[in-house]
Amino acid sequence: MQQNLFVYNTLSRKKEKFEPLNAPHVGMYVCGPTVYSDVHLGNCRTYISFDLIFRYLTQVGYKVRYVRNITDAGHLEGDTDQGEDKISKKAKLAQLEPMEIVQKFTVGFREVLQIFNCLPPSIEPTATGHIIEQIELIKVMLERGYAYEVDGSVYFDVEKYNSTHDYGVLNGRNLEDLLNNTRALGGQDDKKGKLDFALWIKAKPEHLMKWPSPWSIGFPGWHLECSAMSHKYLGDQFDIHGGGIDLVPTHHTNEIAQNIACCDKNPARYWIHTNMLTVNGQKMSKSLGNSFLPHELFTGEHSILERGYSPMTVRFFILQAHYRSTLDFGNEAMDASDKGFKRLMNAITLLDTLKASGSSDIDITPLRQHCYDAMNDDFNSPVLIAELFEAVRIINSVHDGKMKIDAANLEILKNTIQIFVFDVLGLENEQAANDDLPKVMDLVINLRNEAKINRDYATSDKIRDGLQKIGFQLKDSKEGTNWSKI
């Protein structure tokens, strides 16, 4: 097991050595989607990044319990305590039951992540499946004086909490600044303070999703569900809590407050956040017309896209940037990623054809260690990919006869590719996935060889040039002819 992993902790604003509470066990909670619409590419970036983290921790020997929730109730418009529930609103517009909306978009979310080859979490709990646990946490906060009830609704008392704890410990803001920058909103008359947030909301008669509680028929606040579910499955305190950087100012800040109010512990030791996805330097948004869904990226059916890209090309593009960096989407950047991904996969295809020699010009062991070093430095996937392209150079050099490799180093090279390309980065060789393609290419190469034997060089060249035009390159050598996707 690797012992020198460092992760950037949003809580301390620095890299820290990763030391699990109960090694080799690791508890990781990641905030999942609110299932009222299709998951967009920015969301996918977060889940692909945490898939990378999950994969690497597992690869180096940790036993990870990965919990990622489904928000299927309680998330109001504008991420506040006002307005309609996002799922209920969609259900009314579609004239469907809220749970039909939930089912449709939960299935869609899982299908998209499966296409991106993301591993499923260990547990995928829902907010509606944990109403009892949320009610029990509210009771504790009321008993400890951190919450108060007004006419059937229950609110968290931020100023009372801040008198003994630091409410802005995660976002780095003090309470006075937060109060000065919080505008007054309608419907806040019930609250003692402007920053107080709802733990339980009394439902209006027309509200579709509601449950009985000691205070009213109503529904839980959005922030409460994650505290309840992380507490149930990972305990008072666990190792990693993650999500998008947009969750830091409010959602994760409120989670910490709720947890400390209940059990005097920050829920997580390490807070990890992914950065935004931009499009040609602008934030992705529907109003700007630059927001697109994964399937539109696969097909190219969007005005901003020049063509479609395969799921693995998109995953490779996302992992070429560090998870804490802003990732800027553009057609040129995608084209570059497409070429890079194909170059990597072509080399891996060649790797199976390499033959060991009695001596070696290269020691692969340092390269493998550099791959681990990259991931141990806050899961630095772009540096890892750069190291893997050094492996590509070696593979091509050995294949072209410019370098020799012995059996031991060839085995280490194959093992390094398996671990870091497939197990850690989670990439798949889409070229190899088509089982019939090698057979077809073998047939075409045999026809070309027959043409060459018969000195029909015009036909031989026509086959070679025709294959090149549709994206296949032939390479002749003493051992025969190999092909690769350009």
Coordinates of C-alpha atoms in Angstrom, one line a residue:
M1 CA 0.0 0.0 0.0
Q2 CA 1.3 3.5 -0.9
Q3 CA 1.9 5.5 2.3
N4 CA 2.8 8.9 0.8
L5 CA -0.4 10.1 -0.7
F6 CA -1.1 13.9 -0.3
V7 CA -4.5 15.5 -0.9
Y8 CA -5.5 19.1 -1.1
N9 CA -7.9 19.8 1.8
T10 CA -10.4 22.7 1.2
L11 CA -10.7 22.9 5.0
S12 CA -7.0 23.8 5.6
R13 CA -6.4 25.2 2.1
K14 CA -3.2 23.2 1.7
K15 CA -2.0 19.7 0.7
E16 CA -2.0 17.2 3.6
K17 CA -0.8 13.7 4.0
F18 CA -3.7 11.3 3.7
E19 CA -4.1 9.4 6.9
P20 CA -7.4 7.5 7.2
L21 CA -9.1 7.3 10.5
N22 CA -9.3 3.5 10.4
A23 CA -6.9 2.3 7.7
P24 CA -7.1 0.3 5.5
H25 CA -10.8 1.3 5.6
V26 CA -11.7 4.7 3.9
G27 CA -15.1 6.4 4.1
M28 CA -15.9 8.7 1.2
Y29 CA -19.1 10.7 0.7
V30 CA -19.8 12.6 -2.5
C31 CA -22.9 14.8 -3.1
G32 CA -24.9 13.3 -5.9
P33 CA -27.4 14.8 -8.3
T34 CA -30.8 16.4 -7.8
V35 CA -32.7 14.2 -10.2
Y36 CA -35.1 16.6 -11.9
S37 CA -33.2 16.9 -15.3
D38 CA -30.5 15.3 -17.4
V39 CA -27.0 15.3 -15.9
H40 CA -24.8 17.8 -17.8
L41 CA -21.2 17.6 -18.6
G42 CA -20.1 19.8 -15.7
N43 CA -21.7 17.3 -13.3
C44 CA -20.1 14.4 -15.1
R45 CA -16.7 16.1 -14.6
T46 CA -17.2 15.9 -10.8
Y47 CA -18.3 12.3 -10.8
I48 CA -15.5 11.2 -13.2
S49 CA -13.0 12.9 -10.9
F50 CA -14.2 11.1 -7.9
D51 CA -14.3 7.9 -9.8
L52 CA -10.6 8.4 -10.4
I53 CA -10.0 9.0 -6.7
F54 CA -12.1 5.9 -5.8
R55 CA -10.2 3.8 -8.3
Y56 CA -6.8 4.9 -7.1
L57 CA -7.5 4.5 -3.4
T58 CA -8.8 1.0 -4.2
Q59 CA -5.8 0.2 -6.4
V60 CA -3.3 1.0 -3.6
G61 CA -5.0 -1.3 -1.2
Y62 CA -7.6 0.8 0.7
K63 CA -11.1 -0.7 1.3
V64 CA -13.3 2.2 0.3
R65 CA -16.9 2.6 1.2
Y66 CA -18.0 5.2 -1.4
V67 CA -21.4 6.8 -0.6
R68 CA -23.0 9.0 -3.2
N69 CA -26.6 10.2 -2.6
I70 CA -29.5 10.8 -4.8
T71 CA -31.4 14.1 -4.0
D72 CA -35.1 13.2 -4.7
A73 CA -36.8 15.7 -2.4
G74 CA -36.2 18.9 -0.5
H75 CA -34.0 20.8 -3.0
L76 CA -35.8 24.1 -3.7
E77 CA -35.3 26.5 -6.6
G78 CA -32.3 28.8 -6.3
D79 CA -30.8 26.5 -3.6
T80 CA -32.6 28.4 -0.9
D81 CA -35.5 27.7 1.5
Q82 CA -37.9 29.5 -0.8
G83 CA -39.7 28.6 -4.0
E84 CA -40.9 25.2 -5.3
D85 CA -39.2 21.9 -4.9
K86 CA -37.3 21.3 -8.2
I87 CA -38.7 17.8 -8.7
S88 CA -42.3 18.7 -7.8
K89 CA -42.2 21.6 -10.2
K90 CA -41.0 19.4 -13.1
A91 CA -43.7 16.8 -12.2
K92 CA -46.4 19.5 -12.4
L93 CA -45.2 20.7 -15.8
A94 CA -45.0 17.1 -17.1
Q95 CA -48.3 16.1 -15.4
L96 CA -46.5 13.2 -13.8
E97 CA -46.0 11.8 -10.3
P98 CA -42.8 13.2 -8.7
M99 CA -41.4 9.7 -8.4
E100 CA -41.8 9.2 -12.2
I101 CA -39.5 12.2 -12.6
V102 CA -37.1 10.8 -10.0
Q103 CA -37.1 7.4 -11.7
K104 CA -36.5 8.7 -15.2
F105 CA -33.6 11.0 -14.3
T106 CA -32.0 8.6 -11.8
V107 CA -31.9 5.9 -14.5
G108 CA -30.5 8.4 -17.0
F109 CA -27.8 9.5 -14.5
R110 CA -26.6 6.0 -13.9
E111 CA -26.6 5.2 -17.7
V112 CA -24.5 8.2 -18.5
L113 CA -21.9 7.4 -15.8
Q114 CA -21.9 3.8 -17.0
I115 CA -21.1 5.0 -20.6
F116 CA -18.2 7.0 -19.0
N117 CA -17.1 3.8 -17.3
C118 CA -17.6 5.1 -13.8
L119 CA -17.7 2.5 -11.1
P120 CA -20.9 2.5 -9.1
P121 CA -20.6 3.7 -5.5
S122 CA -20.8 1.2 -2.6
I123 CA -24.1 2.8 -1.4
E124 CA -26.4 5.1 -3.3
P125 CA -29.0 6.3 -0.7
T126 CA -31.9 8.6 -1.5
A127 CA -33.3 11.5 0.5
T128 CA -36.8 10.1 0.6
G129 CA -35.5 6.8 1.9
H130 CA -34.0 8.6 5.0
I131 CA -36.8 10.9 6.2
I132 CA -36.7 9.2 9.6
E133 CA -33.0 9.7 10.0
Q134 CA -33.4 13.4 9.1
I135 CA -36.1 13.9 11.7
E136 CA -34.0 12.3 14.4
L137 CA -31.1 14.7 13.6
I138 CA -33.4 17.7 13.9
K139 CA -34.6 16.5 17.3
V140 CA -30.9 16.4 18.5
M141 CA -30.3 19.9 17.2
L142 CA -33.4 21.2 18.9
E143 CA -32.4 19.5 22.2
R144 CA -28.9 21.0 22.0
G145 CA -30.2 24.5 21.3
Y146 CA -29.0 24.9 17.8
A147 CA -32.4 24.9 16.2
Y148 CA -35.8 26.4 16.8
E149 CA -39.4 25.8 15.6
V150 CA -41.7 28.5 14.1
D151 CA -45.2 27.5 13.1
G152 CA -44.3 23.9 12.0
S153 CA -41.0 24.8 10.3
V154 CA -37.6 24.2 12.0
Y155 CA -34.6 26.4 11.4
F156 CA -30.9 26.2 12.2
D157 CA -29.7 29.1 14.4
V158 CA -26.5 30.2 12.7
E159 CA -25.6 33.1 15.0
K160 CA -26.1 30.9 18.1
Y161 CA -23.9 28.2 16.5
N162 CA -21.3 30.8 15.5
S163 CA -21.0 32.0 19.1
T164 CA -19.1 28.8 20.0
H165 CA -18.0 27.5 16.6
D166 CA -16.7 29.0 13.3
Y167 CA -19.5 28.9 10.8
G168 CA -17.2 30.0 8.0
V169 CA -14.5 27.4 8.7
L170 CA -14.8 25.9 5.2
N171 CA -15.5 28.9 3.0
G172 CA -13.1 31.2 4.9
R173 CA -15.7 34.0 5.5
N174 CA -16.6 35.5 8.8
L175 CA -20.2 35.9 10.0
E176 CA -20.2 39.6 9.7
D177 CA -19.2 39.5 6.0
L178 CA -21.8 36.9 5.3
L179 CA -24.5 38.8 7.0
N180 CA -23.6 42.0 5.1
N181 CA -23.7 40.2 1.8
T182 CA -27.0 38.4 2.4
R183 CA -29.9 40.2 0.8
A184 CA -33.3 40.1 2.5
L185 CA -35.7 37.6 0.9
G186 CA -39.4 37.3 1.1
G187 CA -40.7 34.7 3.5
Q188 CA -37.9 35.0 5.9
D189 CA -40.0 36.7 8.6
D190 CA -40.1 33.4 10.6
K191 CA -36.3 33.3 10.9
K192 CA -34.4 34.8 13.7
G193 CA -31.4 35.6 11.5
K194 CA -30.8 36.2 7.8
L195 CA -28.4 33.2 7.5
D196 CA -30.6 30.7 9.3
F197 CA -31.6 27.8 7.1
A198 CA -34.4 25.4 7.1
L199 CA -34.1 21.9 8.6
W200 CA -37.8 21.1 8.1
I201 CA -40.3 23.1 6.1
K202 CA -44.1 23.0 6.7
A203 CA -45.7 22.1 3.4
K204 CA -48.4 24.2 1.8
P205 CA -51.5 22.3 0.8
E206 CA -50.5 22.1 -2.9
H207 CA -47.0 20.8 -2.2
L208 CA -46.7 17.3 -3.7
M209 CA -43.9 15.7 -1.6
K210 CA -44.5 15.8 2.1
W211 CA -44.2 13.6 5.2
P212 CA -45.5 13.6 8.8
S213 CA -43.1 14.9 11.5
P214 CA -43.4 16.0 15.2
W215 CA -43.7 19.6 13.9
S216 CA -45.9 19.5 10.8
I217 CA -46.7 17.7 7.6
G218 CA -43.7 18.9 5.5
F219 CA -40.4 18.0 4.0
P220 CA -36.7 18.2 5.0
G221 CA -34.3 21.0 4.1
W222 CA -31.8 20.2 1.3
H223 CA -28.7 20.4 3.4
L224 CA -30.0 18.0 6.1
E225 CA -30.1 14.9 3.9
C226 CA -26.4 14.7 3.3
S227 CA -25.7 15.0 7.1
A228 CA -28.2 12.3 7.8
M229 CA -27.0 9.8 5.2
S230 CA -23.2 10.4 5.7
H231 CA -23.8 9.9 9.4
K232 CA -25.8 6.7 9.0
Y233 CA -23.3 5.0 6.6
L234 CA -20.0 6.5 7.6
G235 CA -20.4 7.6 11.2
D236 CA -19.8 10.8 13.2
Q237 CA -16.6 11.5 11.2
F238 CA -15.2 9.9 8.1
D239 CA -12.2 10.5 5.7
I240 CA -13.3 12.3 2.5
H241 CA -16.3 14.5 1.7
G242 CA -16.5 15.7 -1.9
G243 CA -18.5 17.5 -4.5
G244 CA -18.3 20.5 -6.9
I245 CA -16.7 23.7 -5.7
D246 CA -20.1 25.5 -6.0
L247 CA -21.2 23.5 -2.9
V248 CA -18.6 25.1 -0.6
P249 CA -20.3 28.4 0.3
T250 CA -23.6 27.1 1.4
H251 CA -24.4 23.4 1.2
H252 CA -21.1 22.0 2.6
T253 CA -20.8 24.9 5.1
N254 CA -24.2 24.0 6.4
E255 CA -23.4 20.3 6.5
I256 CA -20.5 21.0 8.8
A257 CA -22.6 23.2 11.1
Q258 CA -25.3 20.5 11.3
N259 CA -22.8 17.7 12.1
I260 CA -21.0 19.7 14.8
A261 CA -24.3 20.8 16.3
C262 CA -25.2 17.1 16.6
C263 CA -22.0 15.4 17.6
D264 CA -19.3 18.0 18.0
K265 CA -17.3 16.8 15.0
N266 CA -16.6 18.1 11.5
P267 CA -18.0 15.2 9.4
A268 CA -14.9 14.8 7.2
R269 CA -11.2 15.0 7.7
Y270 CA -10.5 15.9 4.1
W271 CA -12.8 18.1 2.0
I272 CA -12.1 17.7 -1.8
H273 CA -13.8 19.8 -4.4
T274 CA -13.7 19.8 -8.2
N275 CA -13.5 23.0 -10.2
M276 CA -15.9 24.3 -13.0
L277 CA -16.2 23.4 -16.6
T278 CA -16.2 26.4 -18.9
V279 CA -16.9 26.6 -22.7
N280 CA -14.5 28.8 -24.7
G281 CA -13.7 30.7 -21.5
Q282 CA -17.3 31.3 -20.4
K283 CA -19.3 29.6 -17.7
M284 CA -21.5 26.8 -19.1
S285 CA -25.2 28.0 -18.9
K286 CA -28.4 27.5 -20.8
S287 CA -28.9 31.3 -21.1
L288 CA -25.6 31.6 -23.1
G289 CA -26.6 28.7 -25.3
N290 CA -23.3 26.9 -24.5
S291 CA -24.7 24.2 -22.3
F292 CA -24.9 20.7 -23.7
L293 CA -25.6 17.2 -22.5
P294 CA -23.2 14.2 -22.8
H295 CA -25.3 12.5 -25.5
E296 CA -25.1 15.7 -27.6
L297 CA -21.3 15.6 -27.2
F298 CA -21.2 12.0 -28.4
T299 CA -23.4 12.7 -31.5
G300 CA -22.1 16.2 -32.2
E301 CA -25.8 17.4 -32.4
H302 CA -25.3 20.9 -30.9
S303 CA -24.7 24.2 -32.6
I304 CA -21.4 24.8 -30.6
L305 CA -20.0 21.4 -31.7
E306 CA -18.2 20.7 -34.9
R307 CA -18.5 16.9 -34.6
G308 CA -19.1 14.2 -32.0
Y309 CA -16.6 12.5 -29.7
S310 CA -16.6 9.1 -28.2
P311 CA -17.2 8.7 -24.4
M312 CA -13.6 7.6 -23.8
T313 CA -12.3 10.6 -25.6
V314 CA -14.4 12.8 -23.4
R315 CA -13.3 11.0 -20.3
F316 CA -9.6 11.4 -21.4
F317 CA -10.2 15.1 -22.0
I318 CA -11.6 15.6 -18.5
L319 CA -8.7 13.7 -16.9
Q320 CA -6.1 15.7 -18.9
A321 CA -6.9 18.6 -16.5
H322 CA -6.3 18.4 -12.7
Y323 CA -9.6 18.1 -10.9
R324 CA -9.0 21.4 -9.0
S325 CA -8.3 23.3 -12.3
T326 CA -10.9 25.0 -14.4
L327 CA -11.5 22.9 -17.5
D328 CA -12.2 24.8 -20.6
F329 CA -14.1 23.0 -23.4
G330 CA -13.6 23.9 -27.0
N331 CA -13.6 22.0 -30.3
E332 CA -9.8 22.4 -30.8
A333 CA -9.2 21.1 -27.2
M334 CA -11.4 18.1 -27.9
D335 CA -9.7 17.4 -31.2
A336 CA -6.3 17.4 -29.5
S337 CA -7.7 15.0 -26.8
D338 CA -9.1 12.7 -29.5
K339 CA -5.7 12.5 -31.2
G340 CA -3.9 11.9 -27.9
F341 CA -6.4 9.2 -26.8
K342 CA -6.0 7.4 -30.1
R343 CA -2.2 7.6 -29.9
L344 CA -2.3 6.1 -26.4
M345 CA -4.7 3.3 -27.5
N346 CA -2.7 2.5 -30.7
A347 CA 0.4 2.1 -28.6
I348 CA -1.4 -0.3 -26.2
T349 CA -2.6 -2.3 -29.2
L350 CA 1.1 -2.6 -30.3
L351 CA 2.2 -3.6 -26.8
D352 CA 0.6 -7.0 -27.2
T353 CA 2.8 -7.6 -30.3
L354 CA 6.1 -6.7 -28.7
K355 CA 8.7 -9.5 -28.3
A356 CA 11.2 -9.6 -25.4
S357 CA 14.9 -9.7 -26.1
G358 CA 17.7 -11.1 -24.0
S359 CA 18.9 -7.6 -23.0
S360 CA 17.1 -4.3 -22.4
D361 CA 17.9 -0.6 -23.2
I362 CA 15.4 0.6 -20.7
D363 CA 14.5 0.1 -17.0
I364 CA 10.7 0.6 -16.7
T365 CA 10.7 0.6 -12.8
P366 CA 11.3 4.4 -12.5
L367 CA 8.5 5.1 -15.0
R368 CA 6.1 3.0 -12.9
Q369 CA 7.1 4.9 -9.8
H370 CA 6.6 8.2 -11.5
C371 CA 3.1 7.2 -12.3
Y372 CA 2.5 6.5 -8.6
D373 CA 4.2 9.7 -7.7
A374 CA 1.8 11.7 -9.9
M375 CA -1.3 10.1 -8.3
N376 CA 0.2 10.5 -4.8
D377 CA 0.4 14.3 -5.5
D378 CA -3.3 15.1 -5.0
F379 CA -4.4 12.7 -7.8
N380 CA -2.5 14.5 -10.5
S381 CA -4.0 12.9 -13.6
P382 CA -2.4 15.2 -16.2
V383 CA 1.1 14.4 -14.9
L384 CA 0.2 10.7 -14.9
I385 CA -1.0 11.0 -18.5
A386 CA 2.3 12.7 -19.4
E387 CA 4.2 9.8 -17.9
L388 CA 2.0 7.3 -19.8
F389 CA 3.0 9.1 -23.1
E390 CA 6.6 8.3 -22.1
A391 CA 5.5 4.7 -22.1
V392 CA 4.0 5.3 -25.5
R393 CA 7.4 6.5 -26.8
I394 CA 9.0 3.4 -25.4
I395 CA 6.4 1.0 -26.9
N396 CA 6.8 2.6 -30.4
S397 CA 10.6 2.6 -30.2
V398 CA 10.6 -1.1 -29.3
H399 CA 8.1 -1.9 -32.0
D400 CA 10.2 0.0 -34.6
G401 CA 13.4 -1.8 -33.5
K402 CA 15.0 1.3 -32.2
M403 CA 15.1 -0.1 -28.6
K404 CA 15.3 -3.5 -27.0
I405 CA 13.4 -4.7 -23.9
D406 CA 13.8 -7.8 -21.9
A407 CA 11.0 -10.1 -20.5
A408 CA 11.1 -8.6 -17.0
N409 CA 10.8 -5.0 -18.2
L410 CA 8.2 -5.9 -20.8
E411 CA 6.1 -7.5 -18.0
I412 CA 6.5 -4.3 -15.8
L413 CA 5.5 -2.2 -18.8
K414 CA 2.3 -4.2 -19.4
N415 CA 1.5 -4.2 -15.7
T416 CA 2.0 -0.4 -15.5
I417 CA -0.3 0.2 -18.5
Q418 CA -3.0 -2.1 -17.0
I419 CA -2.9 -0.4 -13.6
F420 CA -2.8 3.2 -14.7
V421 CA -4.6 3.3 -18.0
F422 CA -7.4 0.9 -17.3
D423 CA -7.7 0.4 -13.5
V424 CA -6.9 4.0 -12.4
L425 CA -7.8 6.3 -15.3
G426 CA -10.7 4.0 -16.1
L427 CA -10.2 4.3 -19.9
E428 CA -11.4 1.6 -22.3
N429 CA -9.8 0.7 -25.6
E430 CA -12.8 1.4 -27.8
Q431 CA -10.9 0.1 -30.8
A432 CA -10.3 -3.3 -29.2
A433 CA -14.0 -3.3 -28.1
N434 CA -15.0 -4.1 -31.7
D435 CA -14.2 -7.8 -31.8
D436 CA -14.9 -8.1 -35.6
L437 CA -12.6 -5.2 -36.6
P438 CA -9.3 -7.2 -36.2
K439 CA -10.7 -10.0 -38.4
V440 CA -11.7 -7.6 -41.1
M441 CA -8.3 -5.8 -41.0
D442 CA -6.5 -9.2 -41.2
L443 CA -8.6 -10.1 -44.3
V444 CA -7.8 -6.7 -46.0
I445 CA -4.0 -7.0 -45.1
N446 CA -4.0 -10.5 -46.6
L447 CA -5.6 -9.3 -49.8
R448 CA -3.0 -6.5 -50.0
N449 CA -0.2 -9.0 -49.4
E450 CA -1.5 -11.2 -52.2
A451 CA -1.5 -8.1 -54.5
K452 CA 2.1 -7.4 -53.6
I453 CA 3.1 -11.1 -54.2
N454 CA 1.5 -10.8 -57.6
R455 CA 3.4 -7.5 -58.2
D456 CA 0.1 -5.7 -58.4
Y457 CA 1.5 -2.6 -56.7
A458 CA -1.3 -0.4 -57.9
T459 CA -3.9 -2.4 -56.0
S460 CA -1.6 -2.7 -53.0
D461 CA -1.1 1.1 -52.8
K462 CA -4.9 1.6 -53.4
I463 CA -5.7 -0.5 -50.3
R464 CA -3.1 1.2 -48.2
D465 CA -4.2 4.7 -49.2
G466 CA -7.9 3.9 -49.0
L467 CA -7.4 2.7 -45.4
Q468 CA -5.5 5.8 -44.5
K469 CA -8.3 8.0 -45.7
I470 CA -10.8 6.3 -43.4
G471 CA -8.5 6.4 -40.4
F472 CA -6.4 3.3 -40.5
Q473 CA -2.6 3.2 -40.9
L474 CA -0.6 0.2 -42.1
K475 CA 3.0 -0.4 -41.1
D476 CA 5.2 -2.9 -43.0
S477 CA 8.1 -4.5 -41.2
K478 CA 10.2 -7.7 -41.4
E479 CA 7.7 -9.5 -39.1
G480 CA 4.8 -8.5 -41.3
T481 CA 2.2 -5.8 -41.5
N482 CA 0.6 -4.1 -38.5
W483 CA -2.4 -1.7 -38.5
S484 CA -3.4 1.0 -36.1
K485 CA -6.2 3.6 -35.9
I486 CA -5.0 7.1 -36.7

